[in-house]
PDB file of C-alpha atoms in Angstrom:
ATOM      1  CA  MET A   1     -22.789  -1.975  29.104  1.00 90.00           C
ATOM      2  CA  ILE A   2     -20.052  -3.418  26.225  1.00 90.00           C
ATOM      3  CA  GLU A   3     -21.501  -0.351  24.055  1.00 92.00           C
ATOM      4  CA  TYR A   4     -20.799   2.264  26.605  1.00 94.00           C
ATOM      5  CA  ILE A   5     -17.276   1.069  27.043  1.00 94.00           C
ATOM      6  CA  SER A   6     -16.758   0.988  23.211  1.00 94.00           C
ATOM      7  CA  GLY A   7     -18.118   4.479  22.848  1.00 94.00           C
ATOM      8  CA  ILE A   8     -15.837   5.847  25.919  1.00 95.00           C
ATOM      9  CA  LEU A   9     -12.544   4.051  24.159  1.00 94.00           C
ATOM     10  CA  ILE A  10     -13.880   5.895  20.805  1.00 95.00           C
ATOM     11  CA  ILE A  11     -14.002   9.331  22.545  1.00 96.00           C
ATOM     12  CA  LEU A  12     -10.774   8.414  24.043  1.00 95.00           C
ATOM     13  CA  SER A  13      -9.121   8.058  20.986  1.00 94.00           C
ATOM     14  CA  ALA A  14     -10.468  10.880  19.391  1.00 94.00           C
ATOM     15  CA  LEU A  15      -9.112  13.028  22.110  1.00 94.00           C
ATOM     16  CA  ILE A  16      -5.567  11.533  21.937  1.00 93.00           C
ATOM     17  CA  VAL A  17      -5.848  12.558  18.199  1.00 92.00           C
ATOM     18  CA  LEU A  18      -6.718  16.088  19.004  1.00 93.00           C
ATOM     19  CA  VAL A  19      -4.209  16.340  21.439  1.00 90.00           C
ATOM     20  CA  ALA A  20      -1.735  15.038  18.918  1.00 89.00           C
ATOM     21  CA  SER A  21      -2.596  17.234  16.129  1.00 89.00           C
ATOM     22  CA  ILE A  22      -2.194  20.518  18.420  1.00 89.00           C
ATOM     23  CA  GLY A  23       1.080  18.857  19.141  1.00 85.00           C
ATOM     24  CA  ILE A  24       1.980  18.521  15.210  1.00 86.00           C
ATOM     25  CA  VAL A  25       1.148  22.389  15.229  1.00 87.00           C
ATOM     26  CA  ARG A  26       3.292  23.113  18.084  1.00 86.00           C
ATOM     27  CA  PHE A  27       6.463  21.579  16.914  1.00 84.00           C
ATOM     28  CA  ASN A  28       8.870  23.422  14.795  1.00 81.00           C
ATOM     29  CA  ASN A  29      10.164  21.558  12.665  1.00 80.00           C
ATOM     30  CA  LEU A  30       9.051  18.008   9.990  1.00 79.00           C
ATOM     31  CA  TYR A  31      11.225  15.553  12.230  1.00 80.00           C
ATOM     32  CA  GLY A  32       9.149  16.130  15.593  1.00 82.00           C
ATOM     33  CA  ARG A  33       6.102  16.472  13.636  1.00 84.00           C
ATOM     34  CA  MET A  34       6.722  13.152  12.025  1.00 84.00           C
ATOM     35  CA  HIS A  35       7.630  11.683  15.486  1.00 82.00           C
ATOM     36  CA  VAL A  36       3.977  12.849  17.062  1.00 84.00           C
ATOM     37  CA  VAL A  37       2.270  11.278  13.749  1.00 84.00           C
ATOM     38  CA  THR A  38       3.538   7.773  13.844  1.00 84.00           C
ATOM     39  CA  LYS A  39       3.402   7.258  17.552  1.00 84.00           C
ATOM     40  CA  VAL A  40       0.373   9.088  18.172  1.00 87.00           C
ATOM     41  CA  SER A  41      -1.491   7.308  15.163  1.00 85.00           C
ATOM     42  CA  SER A  42      -0.522   3.570  16.152  1.00 87.00           C
ATOM     43  CA  PHE A  43      -2.133   4.312  19.608  1.00 90.00           C
ATOM     44  CA  ALA A  44      -5.093   5.586  18.602  1.00 92.00           C
ATOM     45  CA  VAL A  45      -6.004   3.005  16.081  1.00 91.00           C
ATOM     46  CA  LEU A  46      -5.078   0.721  18.620  1.00 92.00           C
ATOM     47  CA  ILE A  47      -7.709   1.910  21.151  1.00 94.00           C
ATOM     48  CA  LEU A  48     -10.112   2.134  18.309  1.00 93.00           C
ATOM     49  CA  LEU A  49      -9.651  -1.763  17.430  1.00 93.00           C
ATOM     50  CA  ILE A  50     -10.084  -2.584  20.930  1.00 94.00           C
ATOM     51  CA  ALA A  51     -13.257  -0.812  21.205  1.00 94.00           C
ATOM     52  CA  LEU A  52     -14.330  -2.626  17.651  1.00 93.00           C
ATOM     53  CA  ASN A  53     -13.321  -5.948  19.470  1.00 93.00           C
ATOM     54  CA  LEU A  54     -15.497  -5.074  22.443  1.00 92.00           C
ATOM     55  CA  TYR A  55     -18.485  -3.937  20.248  1.00 93.00           C
ATOM     56  CA  SER A  56     -18.355  -6.854  17.869  1.00 92.00           C
ATOM     57  CA  LEU A  57     -17.463 -10.034  20.137  1.00 88.00           C
ATOM     58  CA  SER A  58     -16.606 -11.828  16.875  1.00 91.00           C
ATOM     59  CA  ILE A  59     -13.337 -14.184  16.282  1.00 94.00           C
ATOM     60  CA  VAL A  60     -13.084 -12.984  12.672  1.00 94.00           C
ATOM     61  CA  VAL A  61     -13.313  -9.351  13.792  1.00 92.00           C
ATOM     62  CA  LEU A  62     -10.518  -9.868  16.110  1.00 92.00           C
ATOM     63  CA  LEU A  63      -8.271 -11.745  13.620  1.00 94.00           C
ATOM     64  CA  LYS A  64      -8.991  -8.941  11.438  1.00 93.00           C
ATOM     65  CA  THR A  65      -7.975  -6.301  13.263  1.00 93.00           C
ATOM     66  CA  VAL A  66      -5.165  -7.825  14.906  1.00 93.00           C
ATOM     67  CA  VAL A  67      -3.765  -7.856  11.042  1.00 95.00           C
ATOM     68  CA  ILE A  68      -4.728  -4.448  10.680  1.00 93.00           C
ATOM     69  CA  PHE A  69      -2.536  -3.541  13.731  1.00 91.00           C
ATOM     70  CA  HIS A  70       0.384  -5.500  12.960  1.00 92.00           C
ATOM     71  CA  VAL A  71       0.129  -4.113   9.425  1.00 93.00           C
ATOM     72  CA  LEU A  72       0.130  -0.461  10.715  1.00 90.00           C
ATOM     73  CA  ILE A  73       2.957  -1.011  13.414  1.00 89.00           C
ATOM     74  CA  PHE A  74       5.448  -2.273  10.688  1.00 91.00           C
ATOM     75  CA  LEU A  75       4.415   0.172   7.578  1.00 90.00           C
ATOM     76  CA  SER A  76       4.281   3.346  10.056  1.00 87.00           C
ATOM     77  CA  PRO A  77       7.921   3.553  11.018  1.00 85.00           C
ATOM     78  CA  ILE A  78       8.568   2.781   7.468  1.00 89.00           C
ATOM     79  CA  ALA A  79       6.811   5.499   5.901  1.00 87.00           C
ATOM     80  CA  ALA A  80       8.323   7.887   8.662  1.00 85.00           C
ATOM     81  CA  HIS A  81      11.786   6.791   7.708  1.00 86.00           C
ATOM     82  CA  VAL A  82      11.228   7.406   4.056  1.00 88.00           C
ATOM     83  CA  THR A  83       9.791  10.494   4.802  1.00 84.00           C
ATOM     84  CA  ALA A  84      12.617  11.814   6.922  1.00 83.00           C
ATOM     85  CA  LYS A  85      15.017  10.629   4.040  1.00 86.00           C
ATOM     86  CA  VAL A  86      13.215  12.271   1.235  1.00 86.00           C
ATOM     87  CA  ALA A  87      13.148  16.005   3.802  1.00 81.00           C
ATOM     88  CA  GLN A  88      16.960  15.437   4.484  1.00 80.00           C
ATOM     89  CA  TRP A  89      17.255  14.748   0.362  1.00 82.00           C
ATOM     90  CA  LEU A  90      15.366  18.183  -0.012  1.00 81.00           C
ATOM     91  CA  TYR A  91      16.618  20.344   3.033  1.00 74.00           C
ATOM     92  CA  SER A  92      19.866  20.657   3.487  1.00 60.00           C
ATOM     93  CA  GLU A  93      18.957  22.166   7.070  1.00 63.00           C
ATOM     94  CA  LEU A  94      16.137  21.764   9.162  1.00 56.00           C
ATOM     95  CA  PRO A  95      12.907  24.101   7.866  1.00 56.00           C
ATOM     96  CA  LYS A  96      12.222  26.662  10.548  1.00 62.00           C
ATOM     97  CA  SER A  97       8.669  27.281  12.035  1.00 59.00           C
ATOM     98  CA  ASP A  98       6.790  30.464  11.419  1.00 60.00           C
ATOM     99  CA  LYS A  99       5.795  33.076  13.620  1.00 60.00           C
ATOM    100  CA  LYS A 100       2.205  32.034  13.754  1.00 58.00           C
ATOM    101  CA  THR A 101       3.070  28.366  15.274  1.00 57.00           C
ATOM    102  CA  LYS A 102       5.378  29.629  17.752  1.00 56.00           C
ATOM    103  CA  GLU A 103       2.259  31.980  19.415  1.00 56.00           C
ATOM    104  CA  LEU A 104       0.286  28.919  20.048  1.00 52.00           C
TER     105      LEU A 104
END
């Protein structure tokens, strides 16, 4: 039974990443795309780590996944901030999306 719950959580995480990838294409600038990537990646990894913990039922795996999640939670906003600063430095104004992304 636990294997089925873990499988459902893995499929849910994959669907969340799929919806996020569609959202990345739909947003018209770098800052909106970064917002989608940082929020959704943390949530999808959290669901995957929960599925891993349910499947393994081990304290060692639980501790490792907690450390992985905390590192992700702390480093994801920092990476997004650095990327935004570099984009602000490179582009004086926001880059516009092309016609192809607006048709989606």
